[in-house]
XYZ file of C-alpha atoms in Angstrom:
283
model
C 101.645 182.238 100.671
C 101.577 179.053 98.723
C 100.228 176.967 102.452
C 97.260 175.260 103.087
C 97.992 174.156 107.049
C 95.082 171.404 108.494
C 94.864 171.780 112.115
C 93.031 168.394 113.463
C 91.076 168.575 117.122
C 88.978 166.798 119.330
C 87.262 168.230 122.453
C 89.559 171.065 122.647
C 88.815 174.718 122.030
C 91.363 176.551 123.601
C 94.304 174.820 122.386
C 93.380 174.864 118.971
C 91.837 178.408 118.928
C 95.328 179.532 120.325
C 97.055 177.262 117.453
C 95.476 178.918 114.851
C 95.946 182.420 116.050
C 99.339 181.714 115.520
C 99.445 180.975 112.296
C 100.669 182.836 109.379
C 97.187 184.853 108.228
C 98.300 184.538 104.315
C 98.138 180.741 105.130
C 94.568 178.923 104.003
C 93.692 176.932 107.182
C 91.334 174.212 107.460
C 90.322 173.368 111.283
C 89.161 169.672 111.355
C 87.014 169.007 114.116
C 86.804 165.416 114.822
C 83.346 164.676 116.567
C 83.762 167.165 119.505
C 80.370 168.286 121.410
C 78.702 170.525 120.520
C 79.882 173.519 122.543
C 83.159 173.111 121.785
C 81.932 172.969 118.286
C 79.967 175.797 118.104
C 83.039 177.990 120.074
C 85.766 176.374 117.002
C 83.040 177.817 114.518
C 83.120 181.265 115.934
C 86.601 181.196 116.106
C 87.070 179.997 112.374
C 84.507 182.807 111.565
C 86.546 185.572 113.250
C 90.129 184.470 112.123
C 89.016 183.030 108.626
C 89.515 179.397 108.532
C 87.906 177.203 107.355
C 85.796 174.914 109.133
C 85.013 171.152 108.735
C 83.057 168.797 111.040
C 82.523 165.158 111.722
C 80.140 164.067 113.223
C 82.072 161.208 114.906
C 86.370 160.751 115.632
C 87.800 159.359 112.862
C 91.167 159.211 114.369
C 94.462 161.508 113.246
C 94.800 159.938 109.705
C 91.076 160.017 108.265
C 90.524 163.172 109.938
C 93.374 164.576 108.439
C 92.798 163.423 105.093
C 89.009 165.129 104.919
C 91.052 168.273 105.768
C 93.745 167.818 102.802
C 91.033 167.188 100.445
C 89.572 170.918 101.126
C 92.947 172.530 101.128
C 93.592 174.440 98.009
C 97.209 175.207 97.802
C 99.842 173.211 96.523
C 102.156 172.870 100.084
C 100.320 171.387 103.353
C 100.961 171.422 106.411
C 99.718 168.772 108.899
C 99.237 170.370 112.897
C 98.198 168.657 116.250
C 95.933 171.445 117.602
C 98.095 171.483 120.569
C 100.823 173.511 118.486
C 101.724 177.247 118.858
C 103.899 178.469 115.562
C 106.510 181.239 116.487
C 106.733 183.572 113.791
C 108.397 182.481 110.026
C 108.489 178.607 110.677
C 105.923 177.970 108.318
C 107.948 179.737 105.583
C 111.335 178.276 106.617
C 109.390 175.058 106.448
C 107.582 175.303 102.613
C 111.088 177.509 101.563
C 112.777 173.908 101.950
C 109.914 172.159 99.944
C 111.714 174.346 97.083
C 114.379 171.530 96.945
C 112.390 169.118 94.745
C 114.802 166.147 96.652
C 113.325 167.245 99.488
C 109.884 165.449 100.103
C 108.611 166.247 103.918
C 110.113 169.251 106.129
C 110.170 169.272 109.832
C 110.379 171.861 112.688
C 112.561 172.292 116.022
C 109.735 171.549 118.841
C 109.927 172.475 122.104
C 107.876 171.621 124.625
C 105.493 174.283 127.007
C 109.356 174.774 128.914
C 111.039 176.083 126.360
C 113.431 172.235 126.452
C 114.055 170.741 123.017
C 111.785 167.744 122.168
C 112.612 167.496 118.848
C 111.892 163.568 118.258
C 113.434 161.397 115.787
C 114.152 157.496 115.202
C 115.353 155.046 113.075
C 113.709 152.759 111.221
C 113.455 149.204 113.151
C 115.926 146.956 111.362
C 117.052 143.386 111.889
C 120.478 144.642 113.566
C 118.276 147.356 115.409
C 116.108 144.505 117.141
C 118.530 141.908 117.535
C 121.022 144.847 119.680
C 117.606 146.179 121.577
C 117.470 141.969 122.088
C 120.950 141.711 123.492
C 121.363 145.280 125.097
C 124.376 146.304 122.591
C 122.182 149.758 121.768
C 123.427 150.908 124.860
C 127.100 150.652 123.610
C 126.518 151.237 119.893
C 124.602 154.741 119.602
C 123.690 153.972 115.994
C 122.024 150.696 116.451
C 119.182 152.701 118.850
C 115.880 153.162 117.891
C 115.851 157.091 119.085
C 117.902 159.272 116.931
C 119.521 162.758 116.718
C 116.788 164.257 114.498
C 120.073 164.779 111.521
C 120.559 161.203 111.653
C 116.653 160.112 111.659
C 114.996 157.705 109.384
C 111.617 159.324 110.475
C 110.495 162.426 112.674
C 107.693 162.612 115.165
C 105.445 164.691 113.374
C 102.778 166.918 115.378
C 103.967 169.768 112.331
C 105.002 168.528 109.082
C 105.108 170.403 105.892
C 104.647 168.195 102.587
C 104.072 169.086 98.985
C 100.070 168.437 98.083
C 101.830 166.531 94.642
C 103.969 164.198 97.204
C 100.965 164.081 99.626
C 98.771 162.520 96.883
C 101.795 160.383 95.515
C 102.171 158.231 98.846
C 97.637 158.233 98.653
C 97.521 160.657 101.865
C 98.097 159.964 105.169
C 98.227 156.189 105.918
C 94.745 155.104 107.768
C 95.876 151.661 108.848
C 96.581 153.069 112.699
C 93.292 155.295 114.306
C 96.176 157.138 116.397
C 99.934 156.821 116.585
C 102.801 156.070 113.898
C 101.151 157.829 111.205
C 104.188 159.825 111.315
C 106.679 157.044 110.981
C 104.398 155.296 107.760
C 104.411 158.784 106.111
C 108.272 159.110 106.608
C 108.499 155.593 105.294
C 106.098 156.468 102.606
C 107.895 159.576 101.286
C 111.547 158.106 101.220
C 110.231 155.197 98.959
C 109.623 157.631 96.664
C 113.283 158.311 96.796
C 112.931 161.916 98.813
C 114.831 163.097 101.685
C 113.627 164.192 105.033
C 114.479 167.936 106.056
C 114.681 168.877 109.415
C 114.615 172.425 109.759
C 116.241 173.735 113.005
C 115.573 177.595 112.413
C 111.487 176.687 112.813
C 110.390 176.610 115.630
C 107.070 175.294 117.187
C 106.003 174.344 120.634
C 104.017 171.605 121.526
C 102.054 170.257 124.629
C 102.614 166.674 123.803
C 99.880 163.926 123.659
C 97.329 166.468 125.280
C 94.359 164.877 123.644
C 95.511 161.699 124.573
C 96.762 162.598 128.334
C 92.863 163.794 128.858
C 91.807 160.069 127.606
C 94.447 157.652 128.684
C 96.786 157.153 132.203
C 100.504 157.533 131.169
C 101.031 153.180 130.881
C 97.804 153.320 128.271
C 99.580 155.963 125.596
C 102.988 154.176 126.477
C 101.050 150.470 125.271
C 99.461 152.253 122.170
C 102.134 154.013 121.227
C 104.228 150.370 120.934
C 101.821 148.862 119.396
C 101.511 150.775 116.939
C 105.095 151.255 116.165
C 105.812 147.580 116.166
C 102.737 147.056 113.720
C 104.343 149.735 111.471
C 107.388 148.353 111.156
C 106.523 144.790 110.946
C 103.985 145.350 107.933
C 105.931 148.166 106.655
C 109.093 146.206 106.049
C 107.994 142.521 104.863
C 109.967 139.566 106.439
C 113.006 141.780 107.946
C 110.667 143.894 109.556
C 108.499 140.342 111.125
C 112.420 139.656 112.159
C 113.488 142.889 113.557
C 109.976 143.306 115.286
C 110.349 139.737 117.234
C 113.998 140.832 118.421
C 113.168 144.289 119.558
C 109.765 142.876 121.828
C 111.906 140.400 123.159
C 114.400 142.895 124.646
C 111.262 144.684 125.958
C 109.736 141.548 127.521
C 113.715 140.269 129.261
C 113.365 144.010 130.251
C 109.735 144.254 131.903
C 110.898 141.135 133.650
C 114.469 142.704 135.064
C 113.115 146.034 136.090
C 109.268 145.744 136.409
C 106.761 148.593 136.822
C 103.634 149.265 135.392
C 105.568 151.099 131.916
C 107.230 148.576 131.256
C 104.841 146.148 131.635
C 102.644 148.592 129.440
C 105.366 148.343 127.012
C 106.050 145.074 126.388
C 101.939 144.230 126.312
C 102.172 146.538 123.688
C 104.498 145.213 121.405
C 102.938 141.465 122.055
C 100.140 143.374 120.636
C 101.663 144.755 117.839
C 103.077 141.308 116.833
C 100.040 140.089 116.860
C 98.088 142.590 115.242
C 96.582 142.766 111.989
């Protein structure tokens, strides 16, 4: 198998030791620890000893991209796959995944996820445009389906991407994962990334993952904390990502979230709209 898959954890050995047992064993896989203790390190060790990854430590967090990146660079094979530790593969997704990387318009492939229920969380979006923001800004998203940010994942610009499969030749076209976030729209810069090369996005129904979502971040952050990071992180995104439209579209789409803190209130909201004042503003 033509796979190199980079599984990325912090502070979590049972998650990621059940991860990579369920990964295909003709795939190379590189476990990335990102600064955990050092029990937890020494138990990932062990475990990369008996099931015959590959282990790589830092000595501090670097955050999703930069940690992900030192695992790429000791991957060997010429298709990658990028995990969240908090993934369990059911059998042949990783080869439904790279047998789509055979279409050379294809840059980036991406699975059906599921959550620990067995419910479809599959998440996709579209890219924040000046018509996007101004009908977030005026409430018309909730009568013109198209114009929403969230997206049937056929129809998305970009995928949520806790397991993405990427040639290691389109990988090192776009210079790796984008570093400018420590955690949270990686995803959406590498889907940006890969279609300005002029490649298309594959979601792959027939594999299948499941996914605890945002477990490393549920055991550092309350709910209203990952709600405000995650915002401001997509408005920065999209504001640098997209020049003067995107400074545009960004503006519209915070004020709809600040006329919308204000109408209905409570502490995710107000999370929310913090968060994209914050992404506005940062640099």
């Amino acid at each position: 198998m033509d796979v190199s898959i980079v599984v990325l954890t912090w502070e979590d050995f049972e998650r990621t030791n059940a991860c990579v047992r369920s990964l295909p064993s003709a795939a190379e896989v590189v476990v990335v620890d990102n600064g955990s203790a050092a029990d937890i390190s020494s138990a990932l060790q062990a475990m990369c000893d008996e099931t015959g990854a590959r282990y790589l430590r830092s000595e501090v967090n670097l955050g999703y991209a930069k940690g992900m990146n030192l695992g790429v660079r000791h991957t060997t094979r010429s298709r990658v796959v990028l995990s969240n530790n908090d993934i369990v593969v059911r059998t042949g997704a990783v080869e439904e995944l790279s047998a789509r990387l055979d279409d050379p318009t294809v840059g980036a492939a991406f699975p059906t996820v599921l959550d620990v229920n067995g419910a479809d969380q599959t998440a996709a979006g579209r890219f924040l445009t000046v018509a996007a923001g101004l009908a977030h800004a005026t409430g018309l998203s909730l009568v013109l389906p198209r114009l929403r940010i969230v997206s049937p994942p056929e129809q998305g610009d970009w995928f949520s991407g806790p397991f993405v499969a990427i040639r290691r030749e389109t990988l090192d076209a776009i210079g790796g994962v984008d570093e400018s976030s420590f955690f949270y729209s990686e995803d959406l810069r590498l889907c940006w990334a890969v279609r300005r090369l002029g490649l298309r996005l594959a979601y792959v129904p027939a594999a299948v993952v499941t996914h605890e979502d945002d477990a490393s971040a549920k055991r550092r952050w309350p709910p209203e904390e990952i709600s405000r990071r995650q915002t401001r992180e997509f408005i920065r995104a999209s504001r640098e990502l997209a020049g003067w439209r995107g400074r545009i579209a960004c503006s519209a789409y915070t004020l709809g979230v600040l006329l919308r803190a204000g109408v209905g209130g409570g502490a995710t909201r107000r999370a929310v709209a913090r968060g994209a004042i914050e992404g506005l503003r940062a640099r």
